[in-house]
PDB file of C-alpha atoms and ligand atoms in Angstrom:
ATOM      1  CA  MET N   1      -7.903   4.845 -20.487  1.00 71.00           C
ATOM      2  CA  THR N   2      -8.753   8.644 -19.785  1.00 91.00           C
ATOM      3  CA  ARG N   3      -9.090   8.794 -15.653  1.00 97.00           C
ATOM      4  CA  LEU N   4      -5.767   9.746 -15.855  1.00 98.00           C
ATOM      5  CA  LYS N   5      -4.675  11.317 -19.051  1.00 97.00           C
ATOM      6  CA  ASP N   6      -1.565  13.057 -18.763  1.00 93.00           C
ATOM      7  CA  LYS N   7      -1.474  12.870 -14.698  1.00 98.00           C
ATOM      8  CA  VAL N   8       1.543  12.476 -13.015  1.00 98.00           C
ATOM      9  CA  VAL N   9       1.417   9.374  -9.766  1.00 99.00           C
ATOM     10  CA  LEU N  10       4.080   8.306  -7.224  1.00 99.00           C
ATOM     11  CA  VAL N  11       4.106   4.942  -5.755  1.00 99.00           C
ATOM     12  CA  THR N  12       5.576   3.155  -3.407  1.00 99.00           C
ATOM     13  CA  GLY N  13       6.593  -0.525  -2.725  1.00 98.00           C
ATOM     14  CA  ALA N  14       6.461  -0.423  -6.804  1.00 99.00           C
ATOM     15  CA  ALA N  15       8.199  -3.563  -7.727  1.00 98.00           C
ATOM     16  CA  SER N  16       6.336  -6.182  -5.661  1.00 98.00           C
ATOM     17  CA  GLY N  17       2.334  -7.324  -5.349  1.00 98.00           C
ATOM     18  CA  MET N  18      -0.199  -4.182  -5.220  1.00 98.00           C
ATOM     19  CA  GLY N  19       2.320  -1.100  -5.435  1.00 99.00           C
ATOM     20  CA  ARG N  20       3.189  -3.075  -9.205  1.00 98.00           C
ATOM     21  CA  SER N  21      -0.509  -3.604  -9.851  1.00 99.00           C
ATOM     22  CA  HIS N  22      -1.391   0.369  -8.759  1.00 99.00           C
ATOM     23  CA  CYS N  23       1.737   1.696 -11.329  1.00 99.00           C
ATOM     24  CA  VAL N  24      -0.088  -0.594 -14.076  1.00 98.00           C
ATOM     25  CA  ARG N  25      -3.615  -0.066 -13.440  1.00 98.00           C
ATOM     26  CA  LEU N  26      -2.682   3.566 -13.032  1.00 98.00           C
ATOM     27  CA  ALA N  27      -1.464   4.199 -16.772  1.00 98.00           C
ATOM     28  CA  GLU N  28      -3.643   2.335 -18.264  1.00 98.00           C
ATOM     29  CA  GLU N  29      -5.687   5.503 -17.408  1.00 98.00           C
ATOM     30  CA  GLY N  30      -3.300   7.283 -18.803  1.00 98.00           C
ATOM     31  CA  ALA N  31      -0.982   8.369 -16.023  1.00 98.00           C
ATOM     32  CA  ASN N  32       3.030   9.365 -16.101  1.00 98.00           C
ATOM     33  CA  VAL N  33       4.740   7.361 -12.957  1.00 99.00           C
ATOM     34  CA  ILE N  34       7.417   7.646 -10.629  1.00 99.00           C
ATOM     35  CA  ALA N  35       7.608   3.994  -9.634  1.00 99.00           C
ATOM     36  CA  LEU N  36      10.198   3.770  -6.360  1.00 99.00           C
ATOM     37  CA  ASP N  37      11.361   0.844  -3.599  1.00 99.00           C
ATOM     38  CA  LEU N  38      14.895  -0.237  -2.448  1.00 98.00           C
ATOM     39  CA  PRO N  39      18.070  -0.961  -4.461  1.00 98.00           C
ATOM     40  CA  VAL N  40      17.539  -4.660  -3.562  1.00 98.00           C
ATOM     41  CA  SER N  41      14.324  -4.874  -5.604  1.00 98.00           C
ATOM     42  CA  GLU N  42      16.459  -3.011  -8.696  1.00 98.00           C
ATOM     43  CA  GLN N  43      14.714  -5.962 -12.017  1.00 98.00           C
ATOM     44  CA  GLU N  44      11.708  -6.185 -10.182  1.00 98.00           C
ATOM     45  CA  LEU N  45      10.446  -2.079 -10.297  1.00 98.00           C
ATOM     46  CA  ASN N  46      12.354  -2.504 -14.058  1.00 98.00           C
ATOM     47  CA  GLU N  47       9.428  -5.447 -15.005  1.00 98.00           C
ATOM     48  CA  THR N  48       6.892  -2.427 -12.984  1.00 99.00           C
ATOM     49  CA  ALA N  49       8.069   0.184 -15.478  1.00 99.00           C
ATOM     50  CA  ARG N  50       7.958  -2.389 -18.212  1.00 98.00           C
ATOM     51  CA  GLN N  51       4.955  -2.693 -17.731  1.00 99.00           C
ATOM     52  CA  VAL N  52       3.709   0.669 -17.115  1.00 98.00           C
ATOM     53  CA  THR N  53       4.951   1.273 -20.801  1.00 98.00           C
ATOM     54  CA  VAL N  54       2.484  -1.565 -22.334  1.00 98.00           C
ATOM     55  CA  ALA N  55       0.166   0.332 -20.773  1.00 98.00           C
ATOM     56  CA  GLY N  56       0.799   3.334 -22.531  1.00 98.00           C
ATOM     57  CA  GLY N  57       2.295   5.131 -19.918  1.00 98.00           C
ATOM     58  CA  THR N  58       5.815   7.514 -19.080  1.00 98.00           C
ATOM     59  CA  CYS N  59       8.075   5.554 -15.796  1.00 98.00           C
ATOM     60  CA  VAL N  60      10.624   6.507 -14.203  1.00 98.00           C
ATOM     61  CA  THR N  61      11.615   4.164 -11.783  1.00 98.00           C
ATOM     62  CA  GLY N  62      14.035   5.503  -8.592  1.00 98.00           C
ATOM     63  CA  PHE N  63      15.313   3.485  -5.383  1.00 98.00           C
ATOM     64  CA  ALA N  64      14.314   5.017  -1.524  1.00 98.00           C
ATOM     65  CA  ASP N  65      14.621   3.665   2.140  1.00 98.00           C
ATOM     66  CA  ILE N  66      11.155   4.460   2.780  1.00 98.00           C
ATOM     67  CA  ARG N  67      12.215   4.871   6.642  1.00 98.00           C
ATOM     68  CA  ASP N  68      15.083   7.787   5.127  1.00 98.00           C
ATOM     69  CA  ALA N  69      12.830  11.337   4.846  1.00 98.00           C
ATOM     70  CA  GLN N  70      16.270  12.452   2.390  1.00 98.00           C
ATOM     71  CA  GLN N  71      16.295   9.087  -0.063  1.00 98.00           C
ATOM     72  CA  LEU N  72      12.073   9.669  -0.645  1.00 98.00           C
ATOM     73  CA  LYS N  73      12.974  13.598  -1.385  1.00 98.00           C
ATOM     74  CA  ASP N  74      15.513  13.121  -3.819  1.00 98.00           C
ATOM     75  CA  ALA N  75      14.183  10.722  -5.230  1.00 98.00           C
ATOM     76  CA  ALA N  76      10.876  12.644  -5.889  1.00 98.00           C
ATOM     77  CA  ALA N  77      12.294  15.547  -6.925  1.00 98.00           C
ATOM     78  CA  HIS N  78      14.477  13.358  -9.439  1.00 98.00           C
ATOM     79  CA  GLY N  79      11.048  12.045 -10.931  1.00 98.00           C
ATOM     80  CA  VAL N  80       9.471  15.822 -10.463  1.00 98.00           C
ATOM     81  CA  GLU N  81      11.767  16.783 -13.046  1.00 98.00           C
ATOM     82  CA  SER N  82      10.767  14.194 -15.645  1.00 98.00           C
ATOM     83  CA  LEU N  83       7.128  13.708 -15.163  1.00 98.00           C
ATOM     84  CA  GLY N  84       6.204  17.029 -13.851  1.00 98.00           C
ATOM     85  CA  LYS N  85       4.002  17.509 -10.452  1.00 98.00           C
ATOM     86  CA  ILE N  86       2.656  14.819  -9.118  1.00 99.00           C
ATOM     87  CA  ALA N  87      -1.731  14.688  -8.902  1.00 98.00           C
ATOM     88  CA  ALA N  88      -1.771  11.200  -6.831  1.00 99.00           C
ATOM     89  CA  VAL N  89       0.597   9.738  -4.301  1.00 99.00           C
ATOM     90  CA  VAL N  90      -0.194   5.887  -3.309  1.00 99.00           C
ATOM     91  CA  ALA N  91       2.387   5.220   0.091  1.00 99.00           C
ATOM     92  CA  ASN N  92       1.790   1.924  -0.038  1.00 99.00           C
ATOM     93  CA  ALA N  93       5.557  -0.172   0.863  1.00 99.00           C
ATOM     94  CA  GLY N  94       5.381  -2.207   4.302  1.00 98.00           C
ATOM     95  CA  VAL N  95       5.807  -4.569   6.067  1.00 98.00           C
ATOM     96  CA  TYR N  96       3.558  -7.477   7.112  1.00 96.00           C
ATOM     97  CA  ALA N  97       6.365  -9.824   9.326  1.00 91.00           C
ATOM     98  CA  ASP N  98       7.542 -11.336  12.583  1.00 92.00           C
ATOM     99  CA  MET N  99       4.370 -12.227  14.232  1.00 90.00           C
ATOM    100  CA  GLY N 100       4.132 -12.625  17.511  1.00 92.00           C
ATOM    101  CA  LEU N 101       2.678 -12.484  20.461  1.00 96.00           C
ATOM    102  CA  SER N 102       2.280  -8.626  22.189  1.00 97.00           C
ATOM    103  CA  TRP N 103       5.176  -8.874  25.239  1.00 97.00           C
ATOM    104  CA  GLU N 104       7.236 -11.807  23.658  1.00 97.00           C
ATOM    105  CA  MET N 105       7.704  -8.868  20.563  1.00 97.00           C
ATOM    106  CA  THR N 106      11.985  -7.092  20.451  1.00 98.00           C
ATOM    107  CA  ASP N 107      11.827  -4.099  20.324  1.00 98.00           C
ATOM    108  CA  GLU N 108      13.890  -4.628  16.970  1.00 98.00           C
ATOM    109  CA  VAL N 109      10.638  -6.018  15.902  1.00 98.00           C
ATOM    110  CA  TRP N 110       8.012  -3.441  16.910  1.00 98.00           C
ATOM    111  CA  ASN N 111      10.519  -0.580  15.705  1.00 98.00           C
ATOM    112  CA  ARG N 112      11.216  -1.554  12.071  1.00 98.00           C
ATOM    113  CA  THR N 113       7.521  -2.717  11.453  1.00 98.00           C
ATOM    114  CA  ILE N 114       6.410   0.704  13.025  1.00 98.00           C
ATOM    115  CA  ASP N 115       9.581   3.103  11.088  1.00 98.00           C
ATOM    116  CA  ILE N 116       8.372   1.662   7.793  1.00 98.00           C
ATOM    117  CA  ASN N 117       4.421   1.268   7.696  1.00 98.00           C
ATOM    118  CA  LEU N 118       4.177   4.632   9.694  1.00 99.00           C
ATOM    119  CA  THR N 119       7.322   6.322   9.402  1.00 99.00           C
ATOM    120  CA  GLY N 120       7.916   5.565   5.784  1.00 99.00           C
ATOM    121  CA  ALA N 121       4.264   6.479   5.466  1.00 99.00           C
ATOM    122  CA  TRP N 122       5.044   9.849   6.607  1.00 98.00           C
ATOM    123  CA  ASN N 123       8.612  10.370   4.780  1.00 98.00           C
ATOM    124  CA  THR N 124       6.392  10.064   1.045  1.00 99.00           C
ATOM    125  CA  VAL N 125       3.925  12.135   2.553  1.00 98.00           C
ATOM    126  CA  THR N 126       6.518  14.961   3.482  1.00 98.00           C
ATOM    127  CA  ALA N 127       8.879  14.228   0.398  1.00 98.00           C
ATOM    128  CA  THR N 128       6.450  15.254  -1.786  1.00 98.00           C
ATOM    129  CA  ALA N 129       4.090  17.588  -0.337  1.00 97.00           C
ATOM    130  CA  PRO N 130       6.381  20.783  -2.585  1.00 98.00           C
ATOM    131  CA  HIS N 131       6.046  18.684  -5.512  1.00 98.00           C
ATOM    132  CA  LEU N 132       1.339  18.682  -5.409  1.00 98.00           C
ATOM    133  CA  ALA N 133      -0.612  19.481  -8.165  1.00 98.00           C
ATOM    134  CA  GLU N 134      -3.474  20.859  -7.673  1.00 98.00           C
ATOM    135  CA  ASN N 135      -6.250  19.005  -6.659  1.00 98.00           C
ATOM    136  CA  ALA N 136      -3.775  16.292  -6.027  1.00 98.00           C
ATOM    137  CA  SER N 137      -4.400  13.681  -4.007  1.00 99.00           C
ATOM    138  CA  ILE N 138      -3.015  11.165  -1.249  1.00 99.00           C
ATOM    139  CA  ILE N 139      -3.376   7.921  -1.108  1.00 99.00           C
ATOM    140  CA  LEU N 140      -2.342   5.466   2.298  1.00 99.00           C
ATOM    141  CA  VAL N 141      -2.118   1.996   2.309  1.00 99.00           C
ATOM    142  CA  SER N 142      -4.013   0.884   5.607  1.00 99.00           C
ATOM    143  CA  SER N 143      -5.654  -2.130   5.775  1.00 98.00           C
ATOM    144  CA  THR N 144      -8.202  -4.166   7.728  1.00 98.00           C
ATOM    145  CA  ASN N 145      -5.655  -4.579  10.316  1.00 98.00           C
ATOM    146  CA  GLY N 146      -5.575  -0.552   9.959  1.00 98.00           C
ATOM    147  CA  ILE N 147      -9.918  -1.190  11.296  1.00 98.00           C
ATOM    148  CA  LYS N 148      -9.882  -4.283  13.650  1.00 97.00           C
ATOM    149  CA  GLY N 149      -7.031  -5.431  15.339  1.00 96.00           C
ATOM    150  CA  GLY N 150      -5.735  -9.729  16.192  1.00 92.00           C
ATOM    151  CA  ALA N 151      -3.747 -12.283  17.699  1.00 93.00           C
ATOM    152  CA  ARG N 152       0.299 -11.538  16.901  1.00 93.00           C
ATOM    153  CA  THR N 153      -0.262  -8.682  15.004  1.00 96.00           C
ATOM    154  CA  ALA N 154       0.536  -5.918  17.786  1.00 98.00           C
ATOM    155  CA  HIS N 155       3.232  -4.118  15.421  1.00 98.00           C
ATOM    156  CA  TYR N 156       1.492  -4.247  12.507  1.00 98.00           C
ATOM    157  CA  SER N 157      -1.957  -3.146  13.557  1.00 98.00           C
ATOM    158  CA  SER N 158      -0.661   0.047  15.545  1.00 98.00           C
ATOM    159  CA  SER N 159       1.312   1.021  12.749  1.00 98.00           C
ATOM    160  CA  LYS N 160      -2.539   0.578   9.933  1.00 98.00           C
ATOM    161  CA  HIS N 161      -4.272   2.125  12.657  1.00 98.00           C
ATOM    162  CA  ALA N 162      -2.148   5.458  13.559  1.00 99.00           C
ATOM    163  CA  VAL N 163      -1.065   6.040   9.355  1.00 98.00           C
ATOM    164  CA  VAL N 164      -5.767   6.411   9.859  1.00 99.00           C
ATOM    165  CA  GLY N 165      -5.067   9.225  12.306  1.00 98.00           C
ATOM    166  CA  LEU N 166      -1.983  10.649   9.714  1.00 99.00           C
ATOM    167  CA  ALA N 167      -4.458  10.333   7.300  1.00 99.00           C
ATOM    168  CA  ARG N 168      -7.571  12.104   8.447  1.00 98.00           C
ATOM    169  CA  THR N 169      -4.970  14.530  10.365  1.00 98.00           C
ATOM    170  CA  LEU N 170      -3.028  15.854   6.851  1.00 98.00           C
ATOM    171  CA  ALA N 171      -6.851  15.739   4.677  1.00 98.00           C
ATOM    172  CA  ASN N 172      -7.979  18.815   8.244  1.00 98.00           C
ATOM    173  CA  GLU N 173      -4.712  20.409   7.435  1.00 98.00           C
ATOM    174  CA  LEU N 174      -4.820  20.194   3.082  1.00 98.00           C
ATOM    175  CA  GLY N 175      -8.491  20.336   3.047  1.00 98.00           C
ATOM    176  CA  PRO N 176      -8.238  24.550   2.750  1.00 98.00           C
ATOM    177  CA  GLN N 177      -5.732  23.985   0.335  1.00 98.00           C
ATOM    178  CA  GLY N 178      -8.014  21.220  -2.041  1.00 98.00           C
ATOM    179  CA  ILE N 179      -5.522  18.100  -1.776  1.00 98.00           C
ATOM    180  CA  ARG N 180      -7.493  15.080  -0.097  1.00 99.00           C
ATOM    181  CA  VAL N 181      -6.041  12.319   1.642  1.00 99.00           C
ATOM    182  CA  ASN N 182      -8.095   9.004   2.106  1.00 99.00           C
ATOM    183  CA  THR N 183      -6.693   5.494   3.356  1.00 99.00           C
ATOM    184  CA  VAL N 184      -7.236   2.179   1.263  1.00 99.00           C
ATOM    185  CA  HIS N 185      -8.298  -0.890   3.003  1.00 99.00           C
ATOM    186  CA  PRO N 186      -7.471  -3.977   1.992  1.00 98.00           C
ATOM    187  CA  GLY N 187      -7.661  -7.600   2.913  1.00 98.00           C
ATOM    188  CA  SER N 188      -6.406 -10.132   2.309  1.00 98.00           C
ATOM    189  CA  VAL N 189      -3.992  -9.865  -1.196  1.00 98.00           C
ATOM    190  CA  ALA N 190      -2.499 -12.530  -2.962  1.00 98.00           C
ATOM    191  CA  THR N 191       0.897 -11.429  -3.140  1.00 98.00           C
ATOM    192  CA  PRO N 192       3.562 -12.259  -1.779  1.00 97.00           C
ATOM    193  CA  MET N 193       2.916 -10.425   1.143  1.00 96.00           C
ATOM    194  CA  ILE N 194       0.704 -13.249   1.927  1.00 96.00           C
ATOM    195  CA  LEU N 195       1.540 -15.572  -0.213  1.00 97.00           C
ATOM    196  CA  ASN N 196       4.883 -17.443   1.283  1.00 96.00           C
ATOM    197  CA  ALA N 197       5.380 -20.481   3.945  1.00 95.00           C
ATOM    198  CA  ALA N 198       5.866 -18.270   6.886  1.00 91.00           C
ATOM    199  CA  VAL N 199       2.114 -16.777   6.172  1.00 93.00           C
ATOM    200  CA  TYR N 200       0.816 -20.516   5.818  1.00 95.00           C
ATOM    201  CA  ALA N 201       2.465 -21.846   9.079  1.00 92.00           C
ATOM    202  CA  LYS N 202       0.266 -19.100  11.005  1.00 88.00           C
ATOM    203  CA  LEU N 203      -2.670 -19.672   9.233  1.00 93.00           C
ATOM    204  CA  ARG N 204      -2.396 -23.618   9.947  1.00 95.00           C
ATOM    205  CA  PRO N 205      -0.072 -24.670  12.883  1.00 93.00           C
ATOM    206  CA  ASP N 206      -2.096 -28.260  13.145  1.00 96.00           C
ATOM    207  CA  LEU N 207      -0.237 -28.908   9.839  1.00 96.00           C
ATOM    208  CA  GLU N 208       3.911 -29.828   9.402  1.00 95.00           C
ATOM    209  CA  ASN N 209       4.213 -27.919   5.787  1.00 95.00           C
ATOM    210  CA  PRO N 210       0.961 -25.891   4.799  1.00 97.00           C
ATOM    211  CA  THR N 211       0.263 -25.494   1.305  1.00 97.00           C
ATOM    212  CA  GLN N 212      -1.491 -22.247  -0.230  1.00 97.00           C
ATOM    213  CA  GLU N 213      -5.047 -24.292  -0.373  1.00 97.00           C
ATOM    214  CA  ASP N 214      -4.322 -25.185   3.210  1.00 97.00           C
ATOM    215  CA  ALA N 215      -3.964 -21.470   3.962  1.00 97.00           C
ATOM    216  CA  ALA N 216      -6.734 -20.254   1.365  1.00 98.00           C
ATOM    217  CA  ALA N 217      -9.433 -22.429   2.905  1.00 95.00           C
ATOM    218  CA  VAL N 218      -9.004 -20.618   6.455  1.00 97.00           C
ATOM    219  CA  LEU N 219      -8.231 -17.515   4.637  1.00 98.00           C
ATOM    220  CA  ALA N 220     -11.846 -18.310   2.411  1.00 98.00           C
ATOM    221  CA  SER N 221     -13.366 -18.738   6.103  1.00 97.00           C
ATOM    222  CA  LYS N 222     -12.732 -15.391   7.519  1.00 97.00           C
ATOM    223  CA  ASN N 223     -14.761 -13.179   4.764  1.00 98.00           C
ATOM    224  CA  LEU N 224     -18.198 -12.979   3.962  1.00 98.00           C
ATOM    225  CA  LEU N 225     -17.653 -13.749  -0.275  1.00 98.00           C
ATOM    226  CA  PRO N 226     -16.255 -16.874  -0.858  1.00 98.00           C
ATOM    227  CA  VAL N 227     -13.205 -15.875  -2.425  1.00 98.00           C
ATOM    228  CA  PRO N 228      -9.775 -16.926   0.044  1.00 98.00           C
ATOM    229  CA  TRP N 229      -8.508 -13.245  -0.722  1.00 98.00           C
ATOM    230  CA  VAL N 230      -8.748 -10.246  -3.517  1.00 98.00           C
ATOM    231  CA  ASP N 231      -6.328 -10.109  -7.089  1.00 98.00           C
ATOM    232  CA  PRO N 232      -4.368  -6.723  -5.884  1.00 98.00           C
ATOM    233  CA  VAL N 233      -6.329  -5.301  -8.894  1.00 98.00           C
ATOM    234  CA  ASP N 234      -9.226  -4.640  -7.105  1.00 99.00           C
ATOM    235  CA  VAL N 235      -6.880  -2.815  -4.257  1.00 99.00           C
ATOM    236  CA  SER N 236      -5.891  -1.302  -7.722  1.00 99.00           C
ATOM    237  CA  ASN N 237      -8.691   0.078  -8.325  1.00 98.00           C
ATOM    238  CA  ALA N 238     -10.093   2.171  -5.519  1.00 99.00           C
ATOM    239  CA  VAL N 239      -6.832   3.340  -5.837  1.00 99.00           C
ATOM    240  CA  LEU N 240      -7.551   4.704  -8.860  1.00 98.00           C
ATOM    241  CA  PHE N 241     -11.019   6.139  -7.951  1.00 98.00           C
ATOM    242  CA  LEU N 242      -9.267   8.193  -5.439  1.00 99.00           C
ATOM    243  CA  ALA N 243      -7.105   8.641  -8.104  1.00 98.00           C
ATOM    244  CA  SER N 244      -9.160  10.212  -9.927  1.00 98.00           C
ATOM    245  CA  ASP N 245     -11.953  13.756 -10.111  1.00 97.00           C
ATOM    246  CA  GLU N 246     -14.676  11.303  -9.925  1.00 98.00           C
ATOM    247  CA  SER N 247     -14.150  11.035  -6.050  1.00 98.00           C
ATOM    248  CA  ARG N 248     -12.991  14.295  -5.653  1.00 98.00           C
ATOM    249  CA  TYR N 249     -14.955  15.697  -3.029  1.00 98.00           C
ATOM    250  CA  ILE N 250     -14.343  12.512  -0.645  1.00 98.00           C
ATOM    251  CA  THR N 251     -11.464  12.721   1.405  1.00 99.00           C
ATOM    252  CA  GLY N 252     -10.644  12.047   5.186  1.00 98.00           C
ATOM    253  CA  THR N 253     -12.450   8.387   4.849  1.00 98.00           C
ATOM    254  CA  GLN N 254     -11.589   5.030   4.408  1.00 98.00           C
ATOM    255  CA  ILE N 255     -12.174   2.901   1.575  1.00 98.00           C
ATOM    256  CA  VAL N 256     -11.992  -1.232   2.361  1.00 98.00           C
ATOM    257  CA  VAL N 257     -11.696  -4.339   0.073  1.00 99.00           C
ATOM    258  CA  ASP N 258     -11.505  -7.367   1.734  1.00 98.00           C
ATOM    259  CA  ALA N 259     -14.276  -9.190   0.683  1.00 98.00           C
ATOM    260  CA  GLY N 260     -16.420  -8.908   3.462  1.00 98.00           C
ATOM    261  CA  LEU N 261     -13.510  -9.785   6.385  1.00 98.00           C
ATOM    262  CA  THR N 262     -13.719  -6.999   8.365  1.00 98.00           C
ATOM    263  CA  GLN N 263     -17.741  -7.415   8.718  1.00 97.00           C
ATOM    264  CA  LYS N 264     -18.025 -10.646   9.170  1.00 97.00           C
ATOM    265  CA  THR N 265     -20.339 -11.857  12.066  1.00 93.00           C
ATOM    266  CA  ALA N 266     -19.808 -15.683  12.814  1.00 79.00           C
TER     267      ALA N 266
HETATM  268  N1  LIG M   1      -0.891  -8.335   0.577  1.00 83.94           N
HETATM  269  C1  LIG M   1      -1.936  -8.050   1.599  1.00 83.94           C
HETATM  270  O1  LIG M   1      -3.116  -9.406   2.298  1.00 83.94           O
HETATM  271  C2  LIG M   1      -2.436  -6.933   2.203  1.00 83.94           C
HETATM  272  C3  LIG M   1      -3.718  -6.616   3.222  1.00 83.94           C
HETATM  273  C4  LIG M   1      -3.419  -5.417   3.528  1.00 83.94           C
HETATM  274  C5  LIG M   1      -3.238  -4.610   3.484  1.00 83.94           C
HETATM  275  N2  LIG M   1      -1.822  -4.647   2.836  1.00 83.94           N
HETATM  276  C6  LIG M   1      -0.651  -3.701   2.671  1.00 83.94           C
HETATM  277  O2  LIG M   1      -0.632  -3.399   1.485  1.00 83.94           O
HETATM  278  C7  LIG M   1       0.737  -2.614   0.625  1.00 83.94           C
HETATM  279  C8  LIG M   1       1.465  -3.201  -0.338  1.00 83.94           C
HETATM  280  O3  LIG M   1       1.483  -4.772   0.224  1.00 83.94           O
HETATM  281  P1  LIG M   1       1.874  -6.170  -0.397  1.00 83.94           P
HETATM  282  O4  LIG M   1       1.356  -7.253  -0.430  1.00 83.94           O
HETATM  283  O5  LIG M   1       1.877  -5.312  -2.129  1.00 83.94           O
HETATM  284  O6  LIG M   1       3.681  -6.503  -0.235  1.00 83.94           O
HETATM  285  P2  LIG M   1       4.580  -7.759  -1.389  1.00 83.94           P
HETATM  286  O7  LIG M   1       5.710  -7.670  -0.038  1.00 83.94           O
HETATM  287  O8  LIG M   1       3.993  -7.578  -3.046  1.00 83.94           O
HETATM  288  O9  LIG M   1       5.530  -5.525  -1.919  1.00 83.94           O
HETATM  289  C9  LIG M   1       5.589  -4.787  -0.436  1.00 83.94           C
HETATM  290  C10 LIG M   1       6.642  -3.708  -1.167  1.00 83.94           C
HETATM  291  O10 LIG M   1       7.133  -2.691  -0.247  1.00 83.94           O
HETATM  292  C11 LIG M   1       8.929  -2.703  -0.599  1.00 83.94           C
HETATM  293  N3  LIG M   1       9.413  -2.037   0.934  1.00 83.94           N
HETATM  294  C12 LIG M   1       9.724  -3.112   1.607  1.00 83.94           C
HETATM  295  N4  LIG M   1      10.164  -2.537   2.478  1.00 83.94           N
HETATM  296  C13 LIG M   1      10.639  -0.962   2.834  1.00 83.94           C
HETATM  297  C14 LIG M   1      11.283   0.581   2.483  1.00 83.94           C
HETATM  298  N5  LIG M   1      11.678   0.437   3.890  1.00 83.94           N
HETATM  299  N6  LIG M   1      10.842   0.579   1.778  1.00 83.94           N
HETATM  300  C15 LIG M   1      10.578   0.400   0.665  1.00 83.94           C
HETATM  301  N7  LIG M   1      10.317  -0.262   0.347  1.00 83.94           N
HETATM  302  C16 LIG M   1       9.754  -1.227   0.744  1.00 83.94           C
HETATM  303  C17 LIG M   1       9.186  -4.361  -0.871  1.00 83.94           C
HETATM  304  O11 LIG M   1      10.466  -4.360  -1.208  1.00 83.94           O
HETATM  305  C18 LIG M   1       7.952  -5.127  -1.573  1.00 83.94           C
HETATM  306  O12 LIG M   1       8.346  -4.166  -3.304  1.00 83.94           O
HETATM  307  C19 LIG M   1       1.624  -3.072   1.913  1.00 83.94           C
HETATM  308  O13 LIG M   1       1.069  -1.711   2.965  1.00 83.94           O
HETATM  309  C20 LIG M   1       1.225  -3.208   3.118  1.00 83.94           C
HETATM  310  O14 LIG M   1       0.917  -3.585   4.685  1.00 83.94           O
HETATM  311  C21 LIG M   1      -0.716  -6.092   2.185  1.00 83.94           C
END
């Protein structure tokens, strides 16, 4: 309950899926939370704030499209004004959409994913850098697609690999100041990002209206452990470890939470 006692964390993409889970799990361990997301997610962001409060934390919500550096700067400054300096930044917001073959992908589709998943992470770091507490921890959310490629994911896999390069560079630049930077690599996680009809159709092109159960069988076959996906809290526990002093000498590295997906050979 005290691994992050009175520390302030900033989480992007806080209205949904893993972002909400990170906010709540970190609050359970004593953190106060600056929770950011798009204005369109206001209702869901308020629900995250409610759950953080129930978990014992104080939550300040803010709106920012992570593609817009100024919006992020304003939202971070507002949060810090209320809660104090940031001990952990979790650059979590991202999109997984418009999958297709590389040579058929439009510039618009490519640019949107790169702008959100890569430039958004960069903007999150630069907006929060002036507000970091001593020995702060920066956690960039990548993916198993940041470790290996996959057909029809050129934009997504490229963005998630690039986030690793960004984290490794920042770890070099910020290490002398005692600031750590790492990436987290979830496999399939039970969130709205993959639990939706478009992903089920991609996984089961042989079926007319595939269900979650149909998709689960395919996803389970990709993992070493006998599960189709991990839960958001499994990733939040890795984020919590990296945010806490328990990982005080871990920087520039990757933590994979994927039920063995990246290591499966057959
Ligand atoms: N779910 C998975 O299987 C999975 C696997 C590996 C990595 N990831 C990564 O984990 C992170 C969280 O994903 P999730 O599964 O919780 O997804 P999700 O779709 O449930 O939540 C994503 C959140 O990001 C926000 N967001 C999207 N675009 C934004 C923008 N431009 N500015 C600000 N906020 C924006 C959305 O509003 C949403 O609240 C993402 O970076 C994703 O790529 C997810």
